[in-house]
Short mmCIF file of C-alpha atoms and ligand atoms in Angstrom, two decimals:
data_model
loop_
_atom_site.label_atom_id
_atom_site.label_comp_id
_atom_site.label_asym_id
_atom_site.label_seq_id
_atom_site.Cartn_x
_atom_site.Cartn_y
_atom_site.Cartn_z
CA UNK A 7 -8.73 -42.09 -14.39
CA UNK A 8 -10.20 -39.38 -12.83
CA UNK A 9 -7.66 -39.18 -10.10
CA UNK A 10 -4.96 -38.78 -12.04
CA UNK A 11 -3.60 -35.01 -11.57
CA UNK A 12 -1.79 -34.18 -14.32
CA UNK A 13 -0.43 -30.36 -13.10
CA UNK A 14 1.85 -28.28 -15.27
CA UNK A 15 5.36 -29.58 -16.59
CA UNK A 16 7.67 -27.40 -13.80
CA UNK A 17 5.32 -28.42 -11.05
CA UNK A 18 5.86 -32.33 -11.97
CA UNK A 19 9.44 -31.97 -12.35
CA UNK A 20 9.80 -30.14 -8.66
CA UNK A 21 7.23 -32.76 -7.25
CA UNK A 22 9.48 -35.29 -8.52
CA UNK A 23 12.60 -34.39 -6.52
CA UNK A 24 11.86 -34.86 -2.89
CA UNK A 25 12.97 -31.78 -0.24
CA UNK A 26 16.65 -31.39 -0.17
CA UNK A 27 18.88 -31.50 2.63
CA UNK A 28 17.72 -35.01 3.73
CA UNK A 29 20.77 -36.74 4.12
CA UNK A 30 21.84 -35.47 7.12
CA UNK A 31 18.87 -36.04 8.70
CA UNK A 32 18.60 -39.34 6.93
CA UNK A 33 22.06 -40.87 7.54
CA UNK A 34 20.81 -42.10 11.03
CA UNK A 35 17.59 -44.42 9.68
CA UNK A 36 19.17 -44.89 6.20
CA UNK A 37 21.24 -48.62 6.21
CA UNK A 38 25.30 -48.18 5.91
CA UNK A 39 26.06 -47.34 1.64
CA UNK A 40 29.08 -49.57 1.58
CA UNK A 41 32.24 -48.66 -0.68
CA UNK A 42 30.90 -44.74 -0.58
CA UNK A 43 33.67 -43.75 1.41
CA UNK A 44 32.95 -40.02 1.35
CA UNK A 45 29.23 -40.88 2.59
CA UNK A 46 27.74 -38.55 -0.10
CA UNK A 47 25.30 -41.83 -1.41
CA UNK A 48 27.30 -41.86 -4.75
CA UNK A 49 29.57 -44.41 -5.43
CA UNK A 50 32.53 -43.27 -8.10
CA UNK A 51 36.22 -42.10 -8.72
CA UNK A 52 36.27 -39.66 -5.34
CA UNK A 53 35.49 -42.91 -3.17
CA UNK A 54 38.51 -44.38 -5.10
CA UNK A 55 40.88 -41.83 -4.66
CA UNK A 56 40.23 -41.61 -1.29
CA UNK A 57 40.23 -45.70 -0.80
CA UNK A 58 43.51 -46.11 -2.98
CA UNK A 59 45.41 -42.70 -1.42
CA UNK A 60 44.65 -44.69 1.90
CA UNK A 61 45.95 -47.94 1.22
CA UNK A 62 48.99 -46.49 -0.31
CA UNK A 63 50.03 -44.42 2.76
CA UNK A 64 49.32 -40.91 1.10
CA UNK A 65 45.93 -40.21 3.37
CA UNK A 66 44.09 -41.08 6.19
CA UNK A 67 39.88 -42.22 6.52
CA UNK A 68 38.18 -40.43 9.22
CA UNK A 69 36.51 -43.92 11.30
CA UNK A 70 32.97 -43.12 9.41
CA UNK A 71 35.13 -43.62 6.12
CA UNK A 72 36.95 -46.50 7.23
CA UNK A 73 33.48 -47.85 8.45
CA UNK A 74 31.85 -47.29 5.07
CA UNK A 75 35.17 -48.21 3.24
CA UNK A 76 35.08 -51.60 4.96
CA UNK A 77 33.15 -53.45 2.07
CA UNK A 78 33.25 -56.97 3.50
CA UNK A 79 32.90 -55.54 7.45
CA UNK A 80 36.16 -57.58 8.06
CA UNK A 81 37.59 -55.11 10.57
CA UNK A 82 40.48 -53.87 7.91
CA UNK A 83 40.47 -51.94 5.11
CA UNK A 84 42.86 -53.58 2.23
CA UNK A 85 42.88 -54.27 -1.39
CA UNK A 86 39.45 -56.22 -1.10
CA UNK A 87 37.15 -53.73 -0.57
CA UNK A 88 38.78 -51.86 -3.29
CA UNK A 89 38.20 -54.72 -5.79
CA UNK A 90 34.27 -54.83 -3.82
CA UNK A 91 34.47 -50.79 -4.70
CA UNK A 92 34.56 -52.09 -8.45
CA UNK A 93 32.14 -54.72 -8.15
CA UNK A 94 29.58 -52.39 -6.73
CA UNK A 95 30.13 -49.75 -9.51
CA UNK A 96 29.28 -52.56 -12.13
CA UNK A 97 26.27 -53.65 -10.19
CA UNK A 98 24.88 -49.91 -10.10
CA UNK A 99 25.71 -49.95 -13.98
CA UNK A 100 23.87 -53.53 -14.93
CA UNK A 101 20.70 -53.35 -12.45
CA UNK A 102 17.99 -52.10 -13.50
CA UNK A 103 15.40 -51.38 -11.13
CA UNK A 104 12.22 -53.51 -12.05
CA UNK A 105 8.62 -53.73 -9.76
CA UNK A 106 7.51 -51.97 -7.18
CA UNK A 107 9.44 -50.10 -4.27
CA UNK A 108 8.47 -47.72 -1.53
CA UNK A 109 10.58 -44.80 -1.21
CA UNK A 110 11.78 -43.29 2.05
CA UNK A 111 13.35 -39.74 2.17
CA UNK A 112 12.56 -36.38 2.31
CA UNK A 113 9.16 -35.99 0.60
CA UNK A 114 6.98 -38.08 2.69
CA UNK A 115 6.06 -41.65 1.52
CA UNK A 116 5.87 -42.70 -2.16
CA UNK A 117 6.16 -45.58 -4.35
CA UNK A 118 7.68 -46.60 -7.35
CA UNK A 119 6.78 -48.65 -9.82
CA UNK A 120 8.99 -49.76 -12.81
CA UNK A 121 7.95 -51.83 -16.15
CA UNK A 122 11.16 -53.29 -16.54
CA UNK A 123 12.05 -51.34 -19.76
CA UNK A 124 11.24 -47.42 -20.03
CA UNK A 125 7.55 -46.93 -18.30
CA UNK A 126 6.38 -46.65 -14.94
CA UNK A 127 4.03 -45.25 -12.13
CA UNK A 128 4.44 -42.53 -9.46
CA UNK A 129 2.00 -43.50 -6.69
CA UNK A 130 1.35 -41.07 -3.41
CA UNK A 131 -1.85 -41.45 -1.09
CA UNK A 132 -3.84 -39.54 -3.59
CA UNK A 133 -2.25 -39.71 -6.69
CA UNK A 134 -1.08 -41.98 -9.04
CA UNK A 135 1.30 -40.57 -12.27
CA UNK A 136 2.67 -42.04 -14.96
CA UNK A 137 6.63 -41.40 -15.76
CA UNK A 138 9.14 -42.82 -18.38
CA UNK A 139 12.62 -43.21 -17.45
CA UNK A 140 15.79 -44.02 -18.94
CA UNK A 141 19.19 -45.80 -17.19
CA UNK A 142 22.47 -45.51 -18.33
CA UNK A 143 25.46 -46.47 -16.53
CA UNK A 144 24.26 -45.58 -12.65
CA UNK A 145 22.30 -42.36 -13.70
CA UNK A 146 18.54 -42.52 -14.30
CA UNK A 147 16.10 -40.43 -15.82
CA UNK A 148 12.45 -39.84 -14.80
CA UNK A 149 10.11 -38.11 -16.79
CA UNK A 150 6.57 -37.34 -14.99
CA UNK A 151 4.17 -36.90 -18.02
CA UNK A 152 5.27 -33.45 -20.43
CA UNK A 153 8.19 -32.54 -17.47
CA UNK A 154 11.51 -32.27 -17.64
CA UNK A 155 13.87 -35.17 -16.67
CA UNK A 156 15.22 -35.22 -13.30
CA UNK A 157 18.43 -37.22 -12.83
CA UNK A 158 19.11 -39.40 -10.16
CA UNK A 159 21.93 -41.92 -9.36
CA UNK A 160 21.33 -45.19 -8.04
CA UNK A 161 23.24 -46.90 -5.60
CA UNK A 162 22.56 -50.64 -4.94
CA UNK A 163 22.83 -51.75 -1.48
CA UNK A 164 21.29 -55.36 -2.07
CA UNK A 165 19.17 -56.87 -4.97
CA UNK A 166 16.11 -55.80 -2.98
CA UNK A 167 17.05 -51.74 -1.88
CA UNK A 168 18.69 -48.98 -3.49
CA UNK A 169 19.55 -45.21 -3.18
CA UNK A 170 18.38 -42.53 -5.33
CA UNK A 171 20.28 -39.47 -5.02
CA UNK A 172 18.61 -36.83 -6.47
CA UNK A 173 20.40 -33.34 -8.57
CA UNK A 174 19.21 -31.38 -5.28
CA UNK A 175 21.35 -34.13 -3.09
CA UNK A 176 17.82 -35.49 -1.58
CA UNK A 177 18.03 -39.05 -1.37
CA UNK A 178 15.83 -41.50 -0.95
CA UNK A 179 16.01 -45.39 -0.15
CA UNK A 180 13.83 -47.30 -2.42
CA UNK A 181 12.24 -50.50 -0.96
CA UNK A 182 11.09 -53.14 -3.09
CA UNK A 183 7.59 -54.78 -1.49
CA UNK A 184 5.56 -57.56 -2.63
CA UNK A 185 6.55 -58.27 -5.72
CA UNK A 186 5.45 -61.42 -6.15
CA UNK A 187 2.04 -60.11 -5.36
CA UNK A 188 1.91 -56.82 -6.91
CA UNK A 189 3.79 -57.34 -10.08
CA UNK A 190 2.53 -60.95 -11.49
CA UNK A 191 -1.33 -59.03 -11.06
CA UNK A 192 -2.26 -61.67 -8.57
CA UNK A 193 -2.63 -59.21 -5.69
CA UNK A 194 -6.49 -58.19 -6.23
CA UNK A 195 -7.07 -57.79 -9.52
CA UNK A 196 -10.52 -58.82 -10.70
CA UNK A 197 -14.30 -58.35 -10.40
CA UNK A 198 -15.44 -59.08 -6.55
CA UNK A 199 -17.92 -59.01 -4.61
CA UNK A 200 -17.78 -58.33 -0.88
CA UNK A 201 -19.94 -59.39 2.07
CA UNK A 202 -20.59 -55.73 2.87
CA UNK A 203 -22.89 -56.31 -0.30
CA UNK A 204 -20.53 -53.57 -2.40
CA UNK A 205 -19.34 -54.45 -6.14
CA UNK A 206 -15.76 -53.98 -7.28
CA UNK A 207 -13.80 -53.60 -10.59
CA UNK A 208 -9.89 -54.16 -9.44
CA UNK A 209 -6.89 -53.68 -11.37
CA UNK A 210 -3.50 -53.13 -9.75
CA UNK A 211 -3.42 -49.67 -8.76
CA UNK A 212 -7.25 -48.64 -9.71
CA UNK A 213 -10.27 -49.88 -9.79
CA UNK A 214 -13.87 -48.80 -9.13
CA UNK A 215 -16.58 -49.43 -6.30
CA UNK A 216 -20.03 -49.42 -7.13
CA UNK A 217 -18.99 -47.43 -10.24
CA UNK A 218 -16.71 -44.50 -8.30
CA UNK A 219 -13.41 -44.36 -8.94
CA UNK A 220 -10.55 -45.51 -6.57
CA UNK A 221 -7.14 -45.32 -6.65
CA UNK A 222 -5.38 -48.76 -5.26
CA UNK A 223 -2.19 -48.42 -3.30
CA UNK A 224 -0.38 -51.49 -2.76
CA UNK A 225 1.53 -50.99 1.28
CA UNK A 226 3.51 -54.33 1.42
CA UNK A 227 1.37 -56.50 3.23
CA UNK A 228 -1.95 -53.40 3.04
CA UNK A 229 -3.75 -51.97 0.22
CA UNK A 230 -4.91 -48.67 0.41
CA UNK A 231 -8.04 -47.71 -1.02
CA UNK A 232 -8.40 -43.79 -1.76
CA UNK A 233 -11.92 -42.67 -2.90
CA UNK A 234 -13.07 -39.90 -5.55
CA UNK A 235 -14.09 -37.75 -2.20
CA UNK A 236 -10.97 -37.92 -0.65
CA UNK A 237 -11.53 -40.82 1.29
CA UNK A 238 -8.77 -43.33 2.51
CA UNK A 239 -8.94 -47.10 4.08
CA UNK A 240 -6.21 -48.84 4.92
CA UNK A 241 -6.57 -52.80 5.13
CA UNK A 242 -4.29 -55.56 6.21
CA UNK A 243 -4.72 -58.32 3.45
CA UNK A 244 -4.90 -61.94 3.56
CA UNK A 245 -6.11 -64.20 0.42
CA UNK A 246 -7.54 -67.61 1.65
CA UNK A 247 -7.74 -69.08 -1.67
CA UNK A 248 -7.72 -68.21 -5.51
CA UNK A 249 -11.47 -66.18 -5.33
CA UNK A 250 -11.09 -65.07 -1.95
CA UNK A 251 -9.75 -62.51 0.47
CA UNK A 252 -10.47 -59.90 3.00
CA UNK A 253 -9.28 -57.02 4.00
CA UNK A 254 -9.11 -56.21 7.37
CA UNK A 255 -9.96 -52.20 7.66
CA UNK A 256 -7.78 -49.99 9.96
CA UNK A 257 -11.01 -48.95 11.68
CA UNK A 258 -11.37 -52.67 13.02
CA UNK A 259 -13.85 -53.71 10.49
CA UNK A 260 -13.24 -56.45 7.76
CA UNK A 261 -15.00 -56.92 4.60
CA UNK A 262 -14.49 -60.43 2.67
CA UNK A 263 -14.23 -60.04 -1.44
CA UNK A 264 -15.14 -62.97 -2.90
CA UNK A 265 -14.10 -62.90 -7.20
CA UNK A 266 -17.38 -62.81 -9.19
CA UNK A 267 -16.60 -62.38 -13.14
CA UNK A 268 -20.28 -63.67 -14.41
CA UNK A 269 -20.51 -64.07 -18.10
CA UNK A 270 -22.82 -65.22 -20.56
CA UNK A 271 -22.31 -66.88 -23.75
CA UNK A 272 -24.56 -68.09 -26.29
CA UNK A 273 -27.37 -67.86 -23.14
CA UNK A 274 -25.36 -69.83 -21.02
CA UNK A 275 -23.84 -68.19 -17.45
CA UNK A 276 -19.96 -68.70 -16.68
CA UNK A 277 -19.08 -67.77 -13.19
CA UNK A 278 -15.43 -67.56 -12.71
CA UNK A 279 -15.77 -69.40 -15.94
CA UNK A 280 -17.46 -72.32 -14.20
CA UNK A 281 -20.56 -72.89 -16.31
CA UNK A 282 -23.48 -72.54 -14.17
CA UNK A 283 -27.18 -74.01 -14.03
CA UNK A 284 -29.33 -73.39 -10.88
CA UNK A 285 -32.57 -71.55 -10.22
CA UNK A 286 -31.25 -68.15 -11.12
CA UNK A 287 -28.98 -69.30 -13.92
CA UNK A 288 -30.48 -71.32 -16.66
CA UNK A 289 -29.29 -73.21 -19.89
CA UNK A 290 -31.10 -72.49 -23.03
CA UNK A 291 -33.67 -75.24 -24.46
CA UNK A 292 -31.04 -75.35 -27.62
CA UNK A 293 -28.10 -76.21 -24.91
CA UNK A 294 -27.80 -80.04 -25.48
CA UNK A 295 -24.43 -81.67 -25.12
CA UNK A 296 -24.03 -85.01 -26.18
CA UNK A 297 -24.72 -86.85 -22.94
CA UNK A 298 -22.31 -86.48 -20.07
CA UNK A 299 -19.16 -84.55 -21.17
CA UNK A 300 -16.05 -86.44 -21.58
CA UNK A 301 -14.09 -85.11 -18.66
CA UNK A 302 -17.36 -86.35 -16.20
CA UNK A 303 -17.02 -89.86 -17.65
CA UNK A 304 -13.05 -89.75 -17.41
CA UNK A 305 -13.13 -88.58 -13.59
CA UNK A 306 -16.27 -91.06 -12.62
CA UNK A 307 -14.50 -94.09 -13.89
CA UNK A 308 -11.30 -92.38 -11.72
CA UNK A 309 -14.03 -92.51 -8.80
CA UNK A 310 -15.59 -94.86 -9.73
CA UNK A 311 -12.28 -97.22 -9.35
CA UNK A 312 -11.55 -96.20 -5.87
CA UNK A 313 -13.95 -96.13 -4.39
CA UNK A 314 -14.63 -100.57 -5.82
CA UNK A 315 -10.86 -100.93 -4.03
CA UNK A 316 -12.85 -99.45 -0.63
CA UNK A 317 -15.95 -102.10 -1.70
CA UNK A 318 -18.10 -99.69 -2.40
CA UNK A 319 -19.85 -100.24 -5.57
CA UNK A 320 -20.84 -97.10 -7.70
CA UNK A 321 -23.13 -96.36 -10.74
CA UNK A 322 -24.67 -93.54 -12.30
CA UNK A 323 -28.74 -93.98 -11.88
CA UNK A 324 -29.28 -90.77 -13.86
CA UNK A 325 -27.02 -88.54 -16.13
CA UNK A 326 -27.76 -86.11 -18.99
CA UNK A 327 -31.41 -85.08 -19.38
CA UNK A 328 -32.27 -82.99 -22.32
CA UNK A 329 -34.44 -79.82 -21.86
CA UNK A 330 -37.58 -81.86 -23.13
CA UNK A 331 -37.20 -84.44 -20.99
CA UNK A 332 -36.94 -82.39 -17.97
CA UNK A 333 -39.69 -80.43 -19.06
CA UNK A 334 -41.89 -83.71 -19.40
CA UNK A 335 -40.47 -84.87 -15.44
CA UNK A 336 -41.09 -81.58 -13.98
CA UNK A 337 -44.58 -81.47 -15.40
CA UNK A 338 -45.84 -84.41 -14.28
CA UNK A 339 -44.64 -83.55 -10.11
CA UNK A 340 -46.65 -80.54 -10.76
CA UNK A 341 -49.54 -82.37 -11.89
CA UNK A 342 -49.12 -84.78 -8.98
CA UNK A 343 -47.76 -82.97 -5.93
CA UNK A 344 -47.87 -79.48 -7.10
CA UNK A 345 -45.54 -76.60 -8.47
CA UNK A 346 -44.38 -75.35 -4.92
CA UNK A 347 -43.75 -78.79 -3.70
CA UNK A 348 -42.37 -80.10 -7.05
CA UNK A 349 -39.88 -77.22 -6.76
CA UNK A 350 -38.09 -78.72 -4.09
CA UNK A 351 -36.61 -81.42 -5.48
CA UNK A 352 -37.24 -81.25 -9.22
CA UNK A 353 -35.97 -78.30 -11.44
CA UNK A 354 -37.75 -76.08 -13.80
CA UNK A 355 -36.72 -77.10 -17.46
CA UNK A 356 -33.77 -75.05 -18.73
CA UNK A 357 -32.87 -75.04 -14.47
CA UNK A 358 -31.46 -78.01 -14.14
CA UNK A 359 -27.60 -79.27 -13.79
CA UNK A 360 -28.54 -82.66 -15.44
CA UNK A 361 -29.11 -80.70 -18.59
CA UNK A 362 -25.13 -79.16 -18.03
CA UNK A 363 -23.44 -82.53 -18.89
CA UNK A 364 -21.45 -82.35 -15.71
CA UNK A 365 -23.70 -83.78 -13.26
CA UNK A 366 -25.02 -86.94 -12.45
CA UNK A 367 -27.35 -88.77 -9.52
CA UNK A 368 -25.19 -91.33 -8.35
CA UNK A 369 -26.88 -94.88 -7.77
CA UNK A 370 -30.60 -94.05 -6.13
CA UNK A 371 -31.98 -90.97 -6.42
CA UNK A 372 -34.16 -91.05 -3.10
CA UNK A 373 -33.91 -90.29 0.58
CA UNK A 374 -32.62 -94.04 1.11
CA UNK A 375 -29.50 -93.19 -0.48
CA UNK A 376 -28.16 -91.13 2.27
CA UNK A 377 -27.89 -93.69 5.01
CA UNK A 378 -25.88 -95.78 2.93
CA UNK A 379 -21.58 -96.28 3.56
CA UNK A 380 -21.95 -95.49 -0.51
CA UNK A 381 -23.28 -91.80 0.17
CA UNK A 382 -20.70 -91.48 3.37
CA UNK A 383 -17.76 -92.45 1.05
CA UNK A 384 -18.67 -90.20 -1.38
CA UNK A 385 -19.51 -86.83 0.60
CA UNK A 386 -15.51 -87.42 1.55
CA UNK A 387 -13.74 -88.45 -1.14
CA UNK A 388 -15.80 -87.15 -4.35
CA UNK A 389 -13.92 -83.72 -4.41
CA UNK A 390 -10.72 -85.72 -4.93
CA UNK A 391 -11.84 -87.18 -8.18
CA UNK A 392 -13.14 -83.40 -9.50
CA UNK A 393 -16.54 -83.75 -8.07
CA UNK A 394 -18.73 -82.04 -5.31
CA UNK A 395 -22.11 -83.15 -3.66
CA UNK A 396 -23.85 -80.25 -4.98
CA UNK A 397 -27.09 -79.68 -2.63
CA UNK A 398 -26.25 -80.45 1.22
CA UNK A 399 -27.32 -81.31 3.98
CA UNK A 400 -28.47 -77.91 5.56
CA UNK A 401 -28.15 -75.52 2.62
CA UNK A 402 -32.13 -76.12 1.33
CA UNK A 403 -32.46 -72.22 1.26
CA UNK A 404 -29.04 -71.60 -0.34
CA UNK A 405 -29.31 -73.71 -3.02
CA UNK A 406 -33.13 -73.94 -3.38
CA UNK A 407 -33.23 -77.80 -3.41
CA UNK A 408 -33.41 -80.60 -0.36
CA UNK A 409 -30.19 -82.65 0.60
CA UNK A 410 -29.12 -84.53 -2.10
CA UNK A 411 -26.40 -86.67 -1.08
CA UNK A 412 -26.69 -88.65 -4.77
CA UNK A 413 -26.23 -86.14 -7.29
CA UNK A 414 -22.85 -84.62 -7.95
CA UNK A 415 -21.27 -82.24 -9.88
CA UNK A 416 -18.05 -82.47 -12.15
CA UNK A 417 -15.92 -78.92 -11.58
CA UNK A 418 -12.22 -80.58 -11.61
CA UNK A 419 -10.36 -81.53 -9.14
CA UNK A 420 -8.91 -78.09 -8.19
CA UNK A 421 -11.88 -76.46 -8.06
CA UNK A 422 -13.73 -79.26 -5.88
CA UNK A 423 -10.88 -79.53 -3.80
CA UNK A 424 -11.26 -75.78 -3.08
CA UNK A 425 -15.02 -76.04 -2.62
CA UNK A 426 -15.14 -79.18 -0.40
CA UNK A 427 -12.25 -76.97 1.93
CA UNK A 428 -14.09 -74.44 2.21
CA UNK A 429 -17.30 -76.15 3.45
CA UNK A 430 -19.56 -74.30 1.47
CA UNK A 431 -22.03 -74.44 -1.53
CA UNK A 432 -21.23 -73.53 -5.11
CA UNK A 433 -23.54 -71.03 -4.49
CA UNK A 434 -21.89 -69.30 -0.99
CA UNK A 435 -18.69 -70.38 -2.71
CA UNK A 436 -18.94 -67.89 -5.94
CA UNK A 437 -21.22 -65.72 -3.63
CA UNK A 438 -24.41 -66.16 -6.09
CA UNK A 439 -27.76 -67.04 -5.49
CA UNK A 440 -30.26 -69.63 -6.83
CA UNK A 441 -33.88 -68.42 -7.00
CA UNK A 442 -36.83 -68.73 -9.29
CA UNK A 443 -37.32 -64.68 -10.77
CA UNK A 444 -40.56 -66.00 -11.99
ZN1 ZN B 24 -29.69 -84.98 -9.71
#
């Protein structure tokens, strides 16, 4: 990654510890380190000495020690918090730190992010370096790249925060964010495109934009994009379903991504994985499944079922049509109304979704069909049986082809239900387009 600086060993070691003299400064912002009694963000055998010597009469806590001694915040000091004292040493000893956490103290923002085991990342607003640490008992060791160790000790105040307190007594309170988000790789990960017509490569903390480099910072609820120039946008995120979300740019703009991973196999175009036949995308002459697929014939039956206990009654007029065959229909509308009308509502061989196995014209394939209660009941329910009415009302230049409310298309019932919510095409859906290139 090109904006990965790796600098001399020294340098990474000294960029590693944040400016001493923090805690002072610090102490004010920095939450209450319970059972450190001497408030130096360690917690070890002086905090005992000076918690036991008090209970036993032989020395006194200044009120900041007795605040900080006061494990359980019960108002006393006793025997308790001296058993807490214990408890907290074990938790400092047994927790590792694991995921990502911000980092507050002395050297400006920065983020950590731990593997779990002995890797992780450094990430600041323009760089991002890899480190490999060690833990044993409280102590931990980072190691930026070729560097030296630093040491640290860590100081749990919660399962989500702890101290760091550096050789050069910085500290720093480490923050975990987002996990959920930025550690499972569900955060943005992916090939997108975005409505500001720009094309992204995504991984967690890089990626690339029309081929340049970024660097990805997740920020909690932002992600921070810093560009090969020396760019930086910041952008409040929101994810409206499993291929979609925007980012909403500090400068007031937004930009929607929408997750396009196209593919081709064998001459055949996955979207998303979503097998795809349309007038850019088509299937090869040799692509001939064996009528409609099983999982079409399971779901219609499903539909099929329902939709007799609502008395509608419905039957598939036309399903699989082999590349010949299509070629033989489409032919003859040319030859009777012409190729630019016969493009409206008939497909190119090798163009159409019949050919896919997964879609089907469902009981008259005409204009007639949709005034019927048969094509009302199934432009709502279909996408609950797997299905979606494929070419709407309205959409004639998005999809290339005239309102069909007959013909449907299988994509399961996750992905229907997902298309049918968001009231758009396959097409607008998985941001592609369906034209003739020839
Ligand atoms: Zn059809």
């Amino acid at each position: 990654m090109k904006l990965l600086h790796i600098a001399a060993a020294a340098a990474l070691t000294a960029a590693l510890l944040p400016t001493a003299g923090v805690q002072s400064r610090a102490a004010d912002d920095m939450p209450l380190l319970r059972a450190d009694v001497n408030g130096d963000y360690l917690i070890n055998s002086q905090d005992m000495v000076l918690l036991s010597k008090f209970l036993l009469g032989a020395g006194e806590l200044s009120s900041e020690q007795a605040q900080r001694a006061d494990f359980d915040s019960d108002g006393v000091v006793d025997t308790f918090d001296l058993i807490s004292m214990r408890k907290s040493c074990v938790r400092n000893a047994v927790n590792d730190p694991q995921g990502t956490f911000s980092a507050v103290g002395g050297s400006g923002k920065r983020w950590f992010w731990f593997d779990g085991s002995s890797e992780g990342l450094l990430l600041r607003s323009d760089t991002v370096t890899p480190f490999s640490f060690s833990k044993w008992g409280d102590s931990i060791d980072i190691t930026l790249s070729a560097g030296a160790p630093a040491s640290a000790a860590i100081s749990w105040l919660d399962d989500e925060r702890f101290y760091l307190k550096w050789g050069n007594s910085s500290v720093e309170l480490l923050t975990r964010c987002d996990t959920e988000r930025f550690d499972k790789g569900l955060y943005l990960s992916g090939e997108y495109v975005s409505d500001k017509g720009k094309s992204y490569k995504l991984g967690q903390f890089s990626g690339t934009c029309g081929g340049e480099d970024i660097a990805i910072l997740p920020l909690g609820t932002k992600a921070q994009f810093i560009y090969s120039d020396g760019t930086v946008k910041t952008g409040g995120f929101s994810r409206s379903d499993k291929y979609h979300f925007t980012l909403d740019w500090d400068d007031g703009t937004s930009e929607k991504f929408t997750r396009r991973e196209i593919t081709v196999k064998d001459g055949i175009t996955y979207v998303n994985g979503v097998l795809i036949a349309n007038k850019t995308y088509s299937l090869p002459s040799t692509y001939a499944p064996n009528g409609l697929t099983a999982e079409f014939n399971t779901a219609f039956a499903k539909m099929q079922a329902a939709a007799k206990q609502d008395r509608m009654t419905l039957g598939i007029c036309s399903g699989y049509r082999s590349y010949s065959y299509q070629a033989t229909l489409y032919n003859n509308y040319v030859a009777r109304d012409g190729k630019a009308a016969a493009d409206t509502y008939s497909a190119r061989p090798g163009h159409s979704e019949h050919q896919t196995g997964l879609a089907a014209d469902i009981n008259y394939a005409g204009d007639s069909f949709n005034s019927t209660p048969e094509a009302k009941w199934l432009a709502e329910n279909c996408h609950k049986y797997g299905f979606i009415i494929r070419y709407p009302k309205g959409k004639e230049s998005i999809t290339g082809y005239k309102y069909e409310g007959w013909h449907v298309r299988y994509l399961g019932e996750e992905l229907a239900g997902l298309v049918h919510d968001s009231g758009l095409t396959l097409e607008e859906y998985f941001a592609i387009d369906s034209k003739y290139s020839y």
